mmCIF file of C-alpha atoms in Angstrom:
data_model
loop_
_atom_site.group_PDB
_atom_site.id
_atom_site.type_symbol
_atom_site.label_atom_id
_atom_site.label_comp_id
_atom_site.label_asym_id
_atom_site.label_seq_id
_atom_site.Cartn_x
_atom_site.Cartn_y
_atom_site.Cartn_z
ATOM 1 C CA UNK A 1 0.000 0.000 0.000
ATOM 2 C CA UNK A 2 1.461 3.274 -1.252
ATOM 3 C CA UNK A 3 0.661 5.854 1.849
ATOM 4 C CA UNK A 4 -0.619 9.574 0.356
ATOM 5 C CA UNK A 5 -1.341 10.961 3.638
ATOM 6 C CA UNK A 6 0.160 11.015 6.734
ATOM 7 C CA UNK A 7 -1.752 12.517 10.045
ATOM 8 C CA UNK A 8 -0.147 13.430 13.027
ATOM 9 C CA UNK A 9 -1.127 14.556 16.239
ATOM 10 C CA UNK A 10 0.989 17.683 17.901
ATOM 11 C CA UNK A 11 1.422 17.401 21.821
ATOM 12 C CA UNK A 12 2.872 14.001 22.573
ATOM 13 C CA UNK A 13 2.878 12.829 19.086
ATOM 14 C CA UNK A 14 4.895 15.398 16.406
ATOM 15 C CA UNK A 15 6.519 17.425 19.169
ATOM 16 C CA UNK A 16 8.782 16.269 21.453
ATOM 17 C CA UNK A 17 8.959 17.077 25.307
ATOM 18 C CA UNK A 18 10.077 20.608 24.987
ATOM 19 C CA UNK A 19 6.902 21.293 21.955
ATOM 20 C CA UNK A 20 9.472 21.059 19.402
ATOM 21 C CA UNK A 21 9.594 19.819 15.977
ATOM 22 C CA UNK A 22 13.218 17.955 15.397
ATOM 23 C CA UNK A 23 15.129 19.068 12.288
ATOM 24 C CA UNK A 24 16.054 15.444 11.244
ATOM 25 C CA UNK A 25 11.789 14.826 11.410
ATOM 26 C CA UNK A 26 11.046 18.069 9.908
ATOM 27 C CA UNK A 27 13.340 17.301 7.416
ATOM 28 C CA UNK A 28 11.457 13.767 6.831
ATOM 29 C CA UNK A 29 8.136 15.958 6.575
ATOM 30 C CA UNK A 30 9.286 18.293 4.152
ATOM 31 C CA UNK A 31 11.159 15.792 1.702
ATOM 32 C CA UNK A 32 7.721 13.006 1.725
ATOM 33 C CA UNK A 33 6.205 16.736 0.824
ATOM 34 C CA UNK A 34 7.859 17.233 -2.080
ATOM 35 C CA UNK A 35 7.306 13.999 -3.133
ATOM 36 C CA UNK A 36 3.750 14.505 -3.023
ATOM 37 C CA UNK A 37 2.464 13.471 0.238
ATOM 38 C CA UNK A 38 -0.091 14.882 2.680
ATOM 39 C CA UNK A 39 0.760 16.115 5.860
ATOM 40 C CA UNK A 40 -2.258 17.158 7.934
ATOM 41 C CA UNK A 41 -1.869 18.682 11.588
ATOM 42 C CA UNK A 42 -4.707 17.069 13.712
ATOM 43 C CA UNK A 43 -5.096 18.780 16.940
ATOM 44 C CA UNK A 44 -7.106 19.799 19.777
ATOM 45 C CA UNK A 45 -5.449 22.944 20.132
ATOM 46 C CA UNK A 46 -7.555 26.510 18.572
ATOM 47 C CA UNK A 47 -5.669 27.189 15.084
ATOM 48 C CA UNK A 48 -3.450 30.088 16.544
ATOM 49 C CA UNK A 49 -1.760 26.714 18.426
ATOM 50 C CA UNK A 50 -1.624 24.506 15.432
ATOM 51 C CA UNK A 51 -0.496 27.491 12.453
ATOM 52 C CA UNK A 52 3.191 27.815 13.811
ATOM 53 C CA UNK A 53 4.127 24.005 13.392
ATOM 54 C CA UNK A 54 2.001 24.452 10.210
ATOM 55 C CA UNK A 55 4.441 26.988 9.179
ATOM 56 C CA UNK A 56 7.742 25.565 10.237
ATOM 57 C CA UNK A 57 6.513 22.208 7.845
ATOM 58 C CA UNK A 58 5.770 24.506 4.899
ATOM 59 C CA UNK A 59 2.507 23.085 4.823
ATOM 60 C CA UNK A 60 1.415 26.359 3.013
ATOM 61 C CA UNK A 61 3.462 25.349 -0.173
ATOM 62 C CA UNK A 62 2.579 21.922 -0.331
ATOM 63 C CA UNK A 63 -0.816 21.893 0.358
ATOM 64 C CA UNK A 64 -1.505 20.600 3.825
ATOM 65 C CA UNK A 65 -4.546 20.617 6.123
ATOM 66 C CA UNK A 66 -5.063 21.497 9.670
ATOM 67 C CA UNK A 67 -7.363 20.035 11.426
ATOM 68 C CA UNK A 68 -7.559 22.092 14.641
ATOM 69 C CA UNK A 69 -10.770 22.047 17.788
ATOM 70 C CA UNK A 70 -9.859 18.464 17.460
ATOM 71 C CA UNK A 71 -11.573 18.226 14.172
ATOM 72 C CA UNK A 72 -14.238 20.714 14.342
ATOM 73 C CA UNK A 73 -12.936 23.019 12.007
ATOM 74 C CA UNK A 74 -10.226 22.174 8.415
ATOM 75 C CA UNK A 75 -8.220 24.786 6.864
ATOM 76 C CA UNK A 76 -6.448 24.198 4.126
ATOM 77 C CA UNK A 77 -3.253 26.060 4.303
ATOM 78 C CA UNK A 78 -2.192 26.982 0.858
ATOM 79 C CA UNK A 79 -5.358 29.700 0.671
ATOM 80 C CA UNK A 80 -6.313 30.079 4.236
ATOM 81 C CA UNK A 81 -9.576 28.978 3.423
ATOM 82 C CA UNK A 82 -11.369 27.010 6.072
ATOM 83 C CA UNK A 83 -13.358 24.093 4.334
ATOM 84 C CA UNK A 84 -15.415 22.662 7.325
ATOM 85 C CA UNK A 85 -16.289 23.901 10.568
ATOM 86 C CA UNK A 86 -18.880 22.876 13.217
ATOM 87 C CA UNK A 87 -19.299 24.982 16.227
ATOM 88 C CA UNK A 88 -21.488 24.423 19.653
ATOM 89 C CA UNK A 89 -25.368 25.104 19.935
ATOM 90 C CA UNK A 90 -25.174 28.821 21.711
ATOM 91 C CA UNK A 91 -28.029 27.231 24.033
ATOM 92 C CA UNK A 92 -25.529 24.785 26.050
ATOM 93 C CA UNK A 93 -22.990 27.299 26.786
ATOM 94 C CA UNK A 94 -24.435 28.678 30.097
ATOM 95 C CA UNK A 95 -25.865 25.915 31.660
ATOM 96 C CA UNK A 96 -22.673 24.127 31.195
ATOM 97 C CA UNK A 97 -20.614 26.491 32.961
ATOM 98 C CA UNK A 98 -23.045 26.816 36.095
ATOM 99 C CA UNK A 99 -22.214 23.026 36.086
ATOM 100 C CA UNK A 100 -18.855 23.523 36.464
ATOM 101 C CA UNK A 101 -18.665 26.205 38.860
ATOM 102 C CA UNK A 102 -19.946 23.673 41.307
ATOM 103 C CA UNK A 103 -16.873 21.902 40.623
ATOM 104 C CA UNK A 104 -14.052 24.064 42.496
ATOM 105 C CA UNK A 105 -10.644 23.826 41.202
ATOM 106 C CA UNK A 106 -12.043 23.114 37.518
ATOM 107 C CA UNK A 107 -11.829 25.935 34.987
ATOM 108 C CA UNK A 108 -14.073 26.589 31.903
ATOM 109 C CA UNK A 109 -12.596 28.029 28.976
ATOM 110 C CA UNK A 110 -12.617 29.285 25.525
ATOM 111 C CA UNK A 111 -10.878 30.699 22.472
ATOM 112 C CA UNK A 112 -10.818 33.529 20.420
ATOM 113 C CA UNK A 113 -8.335 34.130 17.509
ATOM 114 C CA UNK A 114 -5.432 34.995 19.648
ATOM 115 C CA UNK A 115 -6.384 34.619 23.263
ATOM 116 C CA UNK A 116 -7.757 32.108 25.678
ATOM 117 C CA UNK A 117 -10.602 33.201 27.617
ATOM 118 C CA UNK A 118 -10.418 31.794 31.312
ATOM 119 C CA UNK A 119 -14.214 31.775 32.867
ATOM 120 C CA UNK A 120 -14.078 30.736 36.600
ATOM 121 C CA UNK A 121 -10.180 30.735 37.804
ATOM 122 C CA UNK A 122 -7.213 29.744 35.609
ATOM 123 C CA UNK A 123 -5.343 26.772 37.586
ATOM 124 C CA UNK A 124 -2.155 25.029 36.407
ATOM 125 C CA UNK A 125 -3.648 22.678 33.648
ATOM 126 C CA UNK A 126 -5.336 26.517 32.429
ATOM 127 C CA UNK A 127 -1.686 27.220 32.100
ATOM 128 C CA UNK A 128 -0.270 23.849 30.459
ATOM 129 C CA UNK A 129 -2.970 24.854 27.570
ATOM 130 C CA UNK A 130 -1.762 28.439 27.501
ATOM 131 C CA UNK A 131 2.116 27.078 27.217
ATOM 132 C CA UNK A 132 0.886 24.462 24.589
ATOM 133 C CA UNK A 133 -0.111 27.133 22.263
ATOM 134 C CA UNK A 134 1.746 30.372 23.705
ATOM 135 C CA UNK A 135 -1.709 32.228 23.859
ATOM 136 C CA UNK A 136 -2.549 34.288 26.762
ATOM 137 C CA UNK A 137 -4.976 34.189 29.381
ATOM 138 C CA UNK A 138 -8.004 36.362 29.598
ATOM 139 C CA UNK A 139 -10.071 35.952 32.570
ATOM 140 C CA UNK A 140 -13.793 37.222 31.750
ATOM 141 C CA UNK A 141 -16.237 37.750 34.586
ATOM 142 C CA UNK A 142 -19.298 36.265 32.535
ATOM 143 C CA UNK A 143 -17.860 33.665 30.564
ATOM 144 C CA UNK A 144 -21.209 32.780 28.713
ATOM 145 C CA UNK A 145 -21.621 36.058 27.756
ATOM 146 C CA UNK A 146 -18.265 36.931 26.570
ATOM 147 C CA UNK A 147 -18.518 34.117 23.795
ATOM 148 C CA UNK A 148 -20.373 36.045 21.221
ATOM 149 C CA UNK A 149 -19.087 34.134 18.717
ATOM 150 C CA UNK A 150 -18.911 30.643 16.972
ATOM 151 C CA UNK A 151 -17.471 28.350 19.502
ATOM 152 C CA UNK A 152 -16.106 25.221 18.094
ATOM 153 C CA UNK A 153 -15.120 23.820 21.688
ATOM 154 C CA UNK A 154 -15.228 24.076 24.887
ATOM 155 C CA UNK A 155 -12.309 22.910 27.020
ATOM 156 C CA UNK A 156 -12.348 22.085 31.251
ATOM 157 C CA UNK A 157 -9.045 22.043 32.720
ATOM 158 C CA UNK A 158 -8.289 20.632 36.136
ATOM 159 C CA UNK A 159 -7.883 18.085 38.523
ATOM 160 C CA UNK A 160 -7.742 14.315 37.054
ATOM 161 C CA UNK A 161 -10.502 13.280 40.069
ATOM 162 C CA UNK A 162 -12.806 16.051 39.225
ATOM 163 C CA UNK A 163 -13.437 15.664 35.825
ATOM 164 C CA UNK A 164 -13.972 12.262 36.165
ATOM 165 C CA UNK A 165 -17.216 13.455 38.256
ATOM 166 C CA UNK A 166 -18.207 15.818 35.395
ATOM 167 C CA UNK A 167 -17.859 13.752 32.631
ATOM 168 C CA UNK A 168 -20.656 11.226 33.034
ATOM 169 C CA UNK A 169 -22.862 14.058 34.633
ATOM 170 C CA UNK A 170 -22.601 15.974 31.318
ATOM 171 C CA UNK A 171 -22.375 13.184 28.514
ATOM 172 C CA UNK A 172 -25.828 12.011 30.259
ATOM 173 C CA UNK A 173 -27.558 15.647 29.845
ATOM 174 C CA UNK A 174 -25.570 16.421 26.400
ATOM 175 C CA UNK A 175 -25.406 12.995 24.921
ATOM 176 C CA UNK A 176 -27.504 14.468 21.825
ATOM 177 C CA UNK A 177 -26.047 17.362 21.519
ATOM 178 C CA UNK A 178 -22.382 17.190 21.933
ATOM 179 C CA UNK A 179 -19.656 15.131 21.810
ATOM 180 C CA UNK A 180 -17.454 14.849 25.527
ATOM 181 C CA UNK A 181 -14.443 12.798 26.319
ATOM 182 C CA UNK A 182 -10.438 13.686 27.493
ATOM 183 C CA UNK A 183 -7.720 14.343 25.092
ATOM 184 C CA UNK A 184 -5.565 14.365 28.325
ATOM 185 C CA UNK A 185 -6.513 12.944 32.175
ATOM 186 C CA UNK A 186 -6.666 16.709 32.861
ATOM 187 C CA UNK A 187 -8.625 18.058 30.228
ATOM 188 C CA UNK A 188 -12.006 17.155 29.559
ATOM 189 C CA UNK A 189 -13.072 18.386 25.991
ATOM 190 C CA UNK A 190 -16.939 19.425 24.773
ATOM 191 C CA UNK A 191 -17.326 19.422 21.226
ATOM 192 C CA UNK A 192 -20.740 19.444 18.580
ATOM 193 C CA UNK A 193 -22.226 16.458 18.383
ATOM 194 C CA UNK A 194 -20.212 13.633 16.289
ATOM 195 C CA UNK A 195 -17.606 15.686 15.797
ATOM 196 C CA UNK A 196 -13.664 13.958 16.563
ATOM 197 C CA UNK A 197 -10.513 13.613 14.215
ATOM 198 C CA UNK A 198 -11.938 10.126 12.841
ATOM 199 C CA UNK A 199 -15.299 11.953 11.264
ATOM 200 C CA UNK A 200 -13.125 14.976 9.934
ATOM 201 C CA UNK A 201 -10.886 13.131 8.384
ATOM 202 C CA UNK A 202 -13.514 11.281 6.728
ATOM 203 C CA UNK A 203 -15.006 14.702 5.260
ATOM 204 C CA UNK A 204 -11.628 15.759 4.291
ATOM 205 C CA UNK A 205 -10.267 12.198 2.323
ATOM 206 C CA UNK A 206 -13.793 12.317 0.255
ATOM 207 C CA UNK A 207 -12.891 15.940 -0.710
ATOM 208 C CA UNK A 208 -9.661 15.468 -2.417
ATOM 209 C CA UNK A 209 -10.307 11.715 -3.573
ATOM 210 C CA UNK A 210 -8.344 9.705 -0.924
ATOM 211 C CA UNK A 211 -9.398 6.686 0.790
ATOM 212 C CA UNK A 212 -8.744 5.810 4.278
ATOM 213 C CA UNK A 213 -6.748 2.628 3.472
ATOM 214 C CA UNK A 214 -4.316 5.516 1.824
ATOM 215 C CA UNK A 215 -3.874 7.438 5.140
ATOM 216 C CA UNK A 216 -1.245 6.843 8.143
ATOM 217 C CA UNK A 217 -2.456 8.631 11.304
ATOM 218 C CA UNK A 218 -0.167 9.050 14.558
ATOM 219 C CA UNK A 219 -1.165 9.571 18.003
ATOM 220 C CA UNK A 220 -0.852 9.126 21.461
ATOM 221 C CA UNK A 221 -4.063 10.709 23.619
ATOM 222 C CA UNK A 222 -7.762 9.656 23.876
ATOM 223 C CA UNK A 223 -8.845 11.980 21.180
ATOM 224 C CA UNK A 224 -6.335 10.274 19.018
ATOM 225 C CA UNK A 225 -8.559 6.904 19.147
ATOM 226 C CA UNK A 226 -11.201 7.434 16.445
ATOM 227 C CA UNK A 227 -8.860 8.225 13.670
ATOM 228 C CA UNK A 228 -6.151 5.541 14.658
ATOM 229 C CA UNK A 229 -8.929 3.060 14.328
ATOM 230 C CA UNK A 230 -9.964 4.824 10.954
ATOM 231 C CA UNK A 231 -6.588 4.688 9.489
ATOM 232 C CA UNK A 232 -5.273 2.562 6.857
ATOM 233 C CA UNK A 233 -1.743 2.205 9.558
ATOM 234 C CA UNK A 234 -2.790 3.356 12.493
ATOM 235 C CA UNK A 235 0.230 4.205 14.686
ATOM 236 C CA UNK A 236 0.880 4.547 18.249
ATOM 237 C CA UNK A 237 3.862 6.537 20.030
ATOM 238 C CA UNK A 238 5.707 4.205 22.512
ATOM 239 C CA UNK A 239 4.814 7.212 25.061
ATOM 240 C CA UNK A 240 1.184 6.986 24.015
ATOM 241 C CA UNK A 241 -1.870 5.632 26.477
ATOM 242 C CA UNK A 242 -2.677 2.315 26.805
ATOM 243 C CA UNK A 243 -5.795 2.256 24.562
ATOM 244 C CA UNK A 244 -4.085 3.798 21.662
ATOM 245 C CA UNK A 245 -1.536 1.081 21.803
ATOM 246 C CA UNK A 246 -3.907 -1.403 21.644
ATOM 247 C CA UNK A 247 -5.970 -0.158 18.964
ATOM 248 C CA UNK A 248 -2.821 0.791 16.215
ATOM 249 C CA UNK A 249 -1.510 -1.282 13.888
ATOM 250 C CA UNK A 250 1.843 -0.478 15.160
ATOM 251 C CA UNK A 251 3.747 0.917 18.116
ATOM 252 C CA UNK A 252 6.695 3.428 17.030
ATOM 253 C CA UNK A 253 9.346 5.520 19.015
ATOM 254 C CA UNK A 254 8.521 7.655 21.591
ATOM 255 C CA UNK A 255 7.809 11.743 20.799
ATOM 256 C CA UNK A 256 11.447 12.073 22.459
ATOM 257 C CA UNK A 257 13.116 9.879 20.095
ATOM 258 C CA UNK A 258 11.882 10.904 16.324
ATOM 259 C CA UNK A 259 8.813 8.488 16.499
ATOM 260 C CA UNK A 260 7.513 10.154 13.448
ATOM 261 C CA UNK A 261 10.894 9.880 12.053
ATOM 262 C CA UNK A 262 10.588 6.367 12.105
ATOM 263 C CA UNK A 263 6.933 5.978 10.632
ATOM 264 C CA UNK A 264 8.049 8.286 7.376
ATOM 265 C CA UNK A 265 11.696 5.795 7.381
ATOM 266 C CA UNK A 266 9.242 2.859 7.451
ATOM 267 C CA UNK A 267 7.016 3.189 5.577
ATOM 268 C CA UNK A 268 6.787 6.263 3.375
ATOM 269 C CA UNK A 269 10.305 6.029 1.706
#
């Protein structure tokens, strides 16, 4: 099977322990490129946190994808032009945070182009996201208010224990509505309904002609599952949880030693 496209994850995944790409793996990235490949960025992070790695890949030139909100909104980088997005039903936003205010310790936040808005109290998993996409925080005194715009996701940092309460309390008052699960123990994402990196990718592959058999996807957090599973190869970082490893097709290197390095070596040359 000749791979086309190859999908990789950011935190964990493409980026190492510092959030760094590594020249000999960018260098992999940009050669496969040239060659005619697809590299798409699949993140959770808001696109401000996925366009710098976009940039440092050339993704512009080539014509990659990023796939940022975990899937709830595709831009394609050579125009800028974004060629699906989802956002959440305006109606949830509110009632959602009263939830969570009941919850102290947890935070409730948002994003707008350049800026994350904080709506209870930022806490230190509030700033692992803000050093994950070197965006600042902006606490807002009425957070349902302040989002008067299209809000693709929601995201609840804190405490591992806590948001294991939350979750099944909202997924049984949302379950037709949204889409809830944790990209990381500590952060405990709200999306539209259906919405993940699996379905996305699925809307982008019948836009440009691709199959899924044609696709490599990399990953090593919960919200990494659906499109491992989807995935012609499905791959798993040696640093990844223990789901992901048991649903890939195969376990590479960790993030800290060129993992993606490895997959491209294997079996994209």
């Amino acid at each position: 099977m000749k791979y086309q496209m190859l999908v990789l994850d950011l935190d964990g995944t493409l980026t190492n322990s510092k959030k760094k790409i590594t020249e000999p793996t960018r260098k992999a990235l940009l050669e496969i490129q040239k060659e005619g490949k697809i590299v798409v960025l699949a993140s959770g992070r808001p696109i401000n946190g996925v366009a710098p790695l976009a940039d440092i890949l050339e993704l512009e030139k080539y014509g990659g994808y990023m796939l940022s909100f975990n899937g709830a909104r595709i831009t394609r980088c050579s125009t800028g032009e974004i060629v699906y997005n989802r956002t959440l039903p305006p109606s949830v936003i509110r009632p959602i945070y009263e939830t969570v205010k009941t919850y102290p310790g947890v935070d409730i936040i948002s994003y707008t182009d350049t800026e994350i808005l904080s709506g209870i109290c930022s806490n230190e998993y509030t700033e692992k996201e803000k050093f994950i996409n070197n965006m600042k925080i902006v606490p807002v005194t009425d957070f349902p208010d302040a989002l008067d715009f299209p809000v693709n996701k929601l995201l609840l940092p804190g405490p591992p224990e806590l948001l294991e309460e939350i979750m099944p309390r909202l997924k049984e008052e949302y379950h037709s509505l949204l889409n809830i699960y944790r990209s990381e123990p500590y952060f405990l994402e709200i999306m539209p309904q259906n919405i993940d990196k699996a379905h996305s990718l699925q809307k982008l592959l019948s836009s440009i002609g691709l199959t899924a058999d044609e696709m490599i996807c990399c990953g090593d957090g919960y919200n990494d599952l659906s499109m491992i599973e989807y995935a012609g190869l499905g791959v798993a970082m040696e640093n990844a949880q223990p789901v992901i490893k048991e649903a890939a097709n195969f376990v590479t290197r960790s993030n800290d030693e060129d993992g993606i390095l490895y997959v491209i070596d294997r079996f994209m040359r």
